[in-house]
Coordinates of C-alpha atoms in Angstrom, one line a residue:
M2 CA 49.2 61.3 51.7
P3 CA 51.9 64.0 52.1
R4 CA 53.0 65.8 49.0
K5 CA 56.7 65.2 48.2
T6 CA 57.8 68.8 47.6
N7 CA 60.8 70.9 48.5
K8 CA 63.0 67.9 49.1
I9 CA 65.2 65.4 47.3
Q10 CA 63.1 62.3 46.5
S11 CA 65.7 59.8 47.6
H12 CA 65.9 61.3 51.0
T13 CA 63.5 60.4 53.8
T14 CA 62.3 63.0 56.3
I15 CA 60.5 62.0 59.5
L16 CA 58.9 64.5 61.8
L17 CA 58.3 63.7 65.5
V18 CA 55.9 66.0 67.3
L19 CA 56.6 65.6 71.0
E20 CA 54.5 66.3 74.1
G21 CA 57.2 66.6 76.8
Q22 CA 60.8 67.1 77.8
T23 CA 61.5 63.5 78.5
E24 CA 60.5 62.5 75.0
Q25 CA 62.6 65.3 73.6
F26 CA 65.8 64.2 75.3
Y27 CA 65.1 60.5 74.4
F28 CA 64.5 61.1 70.7
S29 CA 67.3 63.7 70.4
E30 CA 69.7 61.0 71.4
M31 CA 68.0 58.5 69.1
R32 CA 68.9 60.9 66.2
I33 CA 72.5 60.8 67.2
V34 CA 72.8 57.1 67.9
E35 CA 70.8 55.9 64.9
R36 CA 72.5 58.2 62.4
I37 CA 71.4 56.8 59.1
P38 CA 72.5 58.2 55.7
G39 CA 69.5 59.4 53.7
I40 CA 67.2 59.9 56.6
T41 CA 66.5 63.1 58.5
I42 CA 64.6 63.1 61.8
I43 CA 63.1 66.4 62.9
L44 CA 61.8 67.0 66.4
K45 CA 59.2 69.5 67.2
M46 CA 57.8 70.3 70.6
A47 CA 54.1 71.0 70.8
Q48 CA 53.3 74.6 71.7
H49 CA 51.6 73.3 74.9
S50 CA 52.1 69.9 76.6
D51 CA 48.7 68.4 75.7
L52 CA 47.3 66.1 73.1
Y53 CA 45.3 68.8 71.3
H54 CA 48.4 70.9 70.6
V55 CA 50.4 67.9 69.6
L56 CA 47.8 67.0 67.0
K57 CA 47.3 70.6 65.8
N58 CA 51.0 70.9 65.3
A59 CA 51.2 67.6 63.4
K60 CA 48.2 68.6 61.2
S61 CA 49.7 72.0 60.4
E62 CA 53.1 70.4 59.5
N63 CA 51.4 67.8 57.4
E64 CA 49.9 70.5 55.3
T65 CA 53.4 71.6 54.2
G66 CA 53.8 68.3 52.3
V67 CA 57.6 68.1 53.1
Y68 CA 57.6 65.0 55.3
D69 CA 57.5 61.4 54.4
S70 CA 56.2 60.4 57.8
I71 CA 54.8 62.3 60.8
W72 CA 54.5 60.8 64.3
C73 CA 52.7 62.2 67.3
I74 CA 54.4 61.1 70.5
F75 CA 52.1 61.5 73.5
H76 CA 50.6 59.8 76.6
T77 CA 46.9 58.9 76.6
D78 CA 46.0 59.2 80.3
T79 CA 43.7 62.1 79.6
L80 CA 41.9 60.1 76.9
K81 CA 41.3 57.2 79.3
T82 CA 40.1 59.2 82.3
N83 CA 38.2 62.1 80.8
N84 CA 35.4 62.6 78.4
I85 CA 37.2 64.2 75.4
S86 CA 35.6 67.1 73.5
S87 CA 34.1 66.6 70.1
E88 CA 36.7 69.0 68.7
L89 CA 39.6 66.7 70.0
S90 CA 37.8 63.6 68.8
N91 CA 37.4 65.1 65.3
L92 CA 41.0 66.2 65.3
I93 CA 42.2 62.6 66.1
E94 CA 40.1 61.2 63.3
T95 CA 41.3 63.9 60.8
C96 CA 45.0 63.2 61.7
K97 CA 44.5 59.5 61.2
K98 CA 42.8 60.0 57.8
D99 CA 45.7 62.3 56.8
G100 CA 48.2 59.4 57.5
I101 CA 49.6 61.0 60.7
K102 CA 50.9 58.2 62.9
F103 CA 50.5 57.9 66.7
A104 CA 53.1 56.6 69.1
D105 CA 51.0 56.8 72.2
S106 CA 51.7 55.4 75.7
F107 CA 49.3 54.8 78.6
P108 CA 49.5 56.1 81.2
A109 CA 52.9 57.7 80.6
F110 CA 56.0 57.7 78.3
E111 CA 57.9 55.9 81.1
I112 CA 56.0 52.7 80.4
W113 CA 58.3 52.4 77.3
F114 CA 61.4 52.6 79.5
L115 CA 59.9 49.9 81.9
L116 CA 59.2 47.6 78.9
H117 CA 63.0 47.3 78.4
Y118 CA 63.1 45.4 81.8
E119 CA 59.9 43.7 82.4
M120 CA 56.3 43.0 81.2
P121 CA 54.5 45.6 83.2
K122 CA 51.4 44.8 85.3
L123 CA 48.3 45.2 83.2
T124 CA 47.2 48.6 84.5
Y125 CA 49.0 51.6 85.9
N126 CA 46.8 54.4 86.9
N127 CA 49.3 57.3 86.5
Q128 CA 52.9 58.2 85.8
N129 CA 54.0 58.0 89.4
E130 CA 53.0 54.3 89.6
V131 CA 55.0 53.6 86.5
I132 CA 58.1 55.5 87.8
R133 CA 57.9 53.5 91.1
S134 CA 58.3 50.3 89.1
L135 CA 61.0 51.8 86.9
L136 CA 63.0 52.8 90.0
K137 CA 63.7 49.1 90.6
Y138 CA 65.9 49.1 87.4
I139 CA 67.0 52.8 87.1
S140 CA 67.3 53.7 90.8
D141 CA 68.1 57.4 90.2
Y142 CA 65.5 57.9 87.5
S143 CA 64.4 61.6 87.3
K144 CA 62.4 63.8 84.9
E145 CA 64.7 66.7 85.8
K146 CA 66.4 68.3 82.8
K147 CA 69.9 67.9 84.3
W148 CA 69.4 64.2 84.9
L149 CA 68.0 63.6 81.4
E150 CA 70.9 65.4 79.8
A151 CA 73.5 63.4 81.7
K152 CA 71.8 59.9 81.5
H153 CA 71.6 59.5 77.7
L154 CA 68.6 57.2 78.1
Y155 CA 68.4 56.0 74.5
L156 CA 72.0 54.7 74.5
F157 CA 71.6 53.4 78.1
L158 CA 68.6 51.3 77.1
K159 CA 69.6 50.3 73.6
T160 CA 70.9 46.9 74.4
L161 CA 67.5 46.0 75.8
Q162 CA 65.5 47.5 72.9
E163 CA 64.6 44.2 71.2
S164 CA 63.1 42.9 74.4
A165 CA 61.1 46.2 74.8
I166 CA 59.8 45.9 71.3
K167 CA 58.7 42.3 71.8
R168 CA 57.0 43.1 75.1
S169 CA 55.2 46.1 73.5
K170 CA 53.8 43.9 70.8
D171 CA 52.6 41.3 73.4
L172 CA 50.9 44.1 75.3
E173 CA 49.2 45.3 72.1
M174 CA 47.6 41.9 71.8
K175 CA 46.2 42.2 75.3
K176 CA 45.1 45.8 74.7
S177 CA 42.7 44.6 72.0
D178 CA 41.0 42.3 74.5
L179 CA 40.9 44.4 77.6
D180 CA 40.2 48.1 78.5
N181 CA 42.8 50.3 80.2
V182 CA 45.8 48.0 79.6
S183 CA 49.1 49.9 80.1
Y184 CA 51.0 50.0 76.8
S185 CA 53.4 51.9 74.6
N186 CA 53.5 52.2 70.8
V187 CA 56.9 54.0 70.9
Y188 CA 58.4 50.9 69.4
K189 CA 56.7 51.7 66.1
V190 CA 58.7 54.9 65.7
I191 CA 61.9 53.0 66.6
E192 CA 61.1 50.2 64.0
E193 CA 60.4 52.8 61.3
V194 CA 63.7 54.6 61.9
I195 CA 65.8 51.4 62.1
S196 CA 64.1 49.9 59.0
H197 CA 66.0 52.6 57.0
K198 CA 69.3 50.9 57.9
K199 CA 68.5 47.9 55.7

C-alpha cells in the first residue's frame, strides 16, 4: 500500500506509466477532457518501450509513496508469444503484490480503439491485424506523431466510450475461458478516473 506522504490527503494522484507514443497522446488528452477537481493524473514514459522497463519505472515510483494509484499501460504480445525470463516474472508478481495495477492489451493498444466500434474477433496475432480492422472505422488511422497530435483520439472516441467499456468487460469473461483472446483492460483506468467525478 503506497504511503501517503508529501501531498494533501484530500487530493488524489494517479500515475500512468506508459509504454508507447500512442498511449501518451491518448492519455494526455484524457487529462484535458476529464479535468476533475481534486485529482491529478501524471504520465510517465518508460525509459525503454518494453514491459520490463514499464514495470521497473512503476516499482521505483511506487517506492516514493506519493501516489494513490499507479497503473502500468502496456501490450502483452511479448508475454503471449515468448518465454518470459524469471526476472520479468518476479517483477510482475512484485508489482501486483505492491498494489500496482495493470491496464494491458493484447496484442496491441489499438484493440482498445477498436472496442469502441465492434466486438473484435477472438484473436489477433499482432498490431497490424488490429489496425487493419480499425481502418474500417478510422480510415486514416496512423501511429505517426503528427497524426496523433491532430486527431485528438480521446475526444474523438469519447461518445463511444460506454460501448467500449461494455465490450471490454464481455471480452474479459471470454478471456477467463480461452487462451490468447484479444482484449484490453484500458477501461479500468478510464473507470477509475471517471469515478472521481461522482
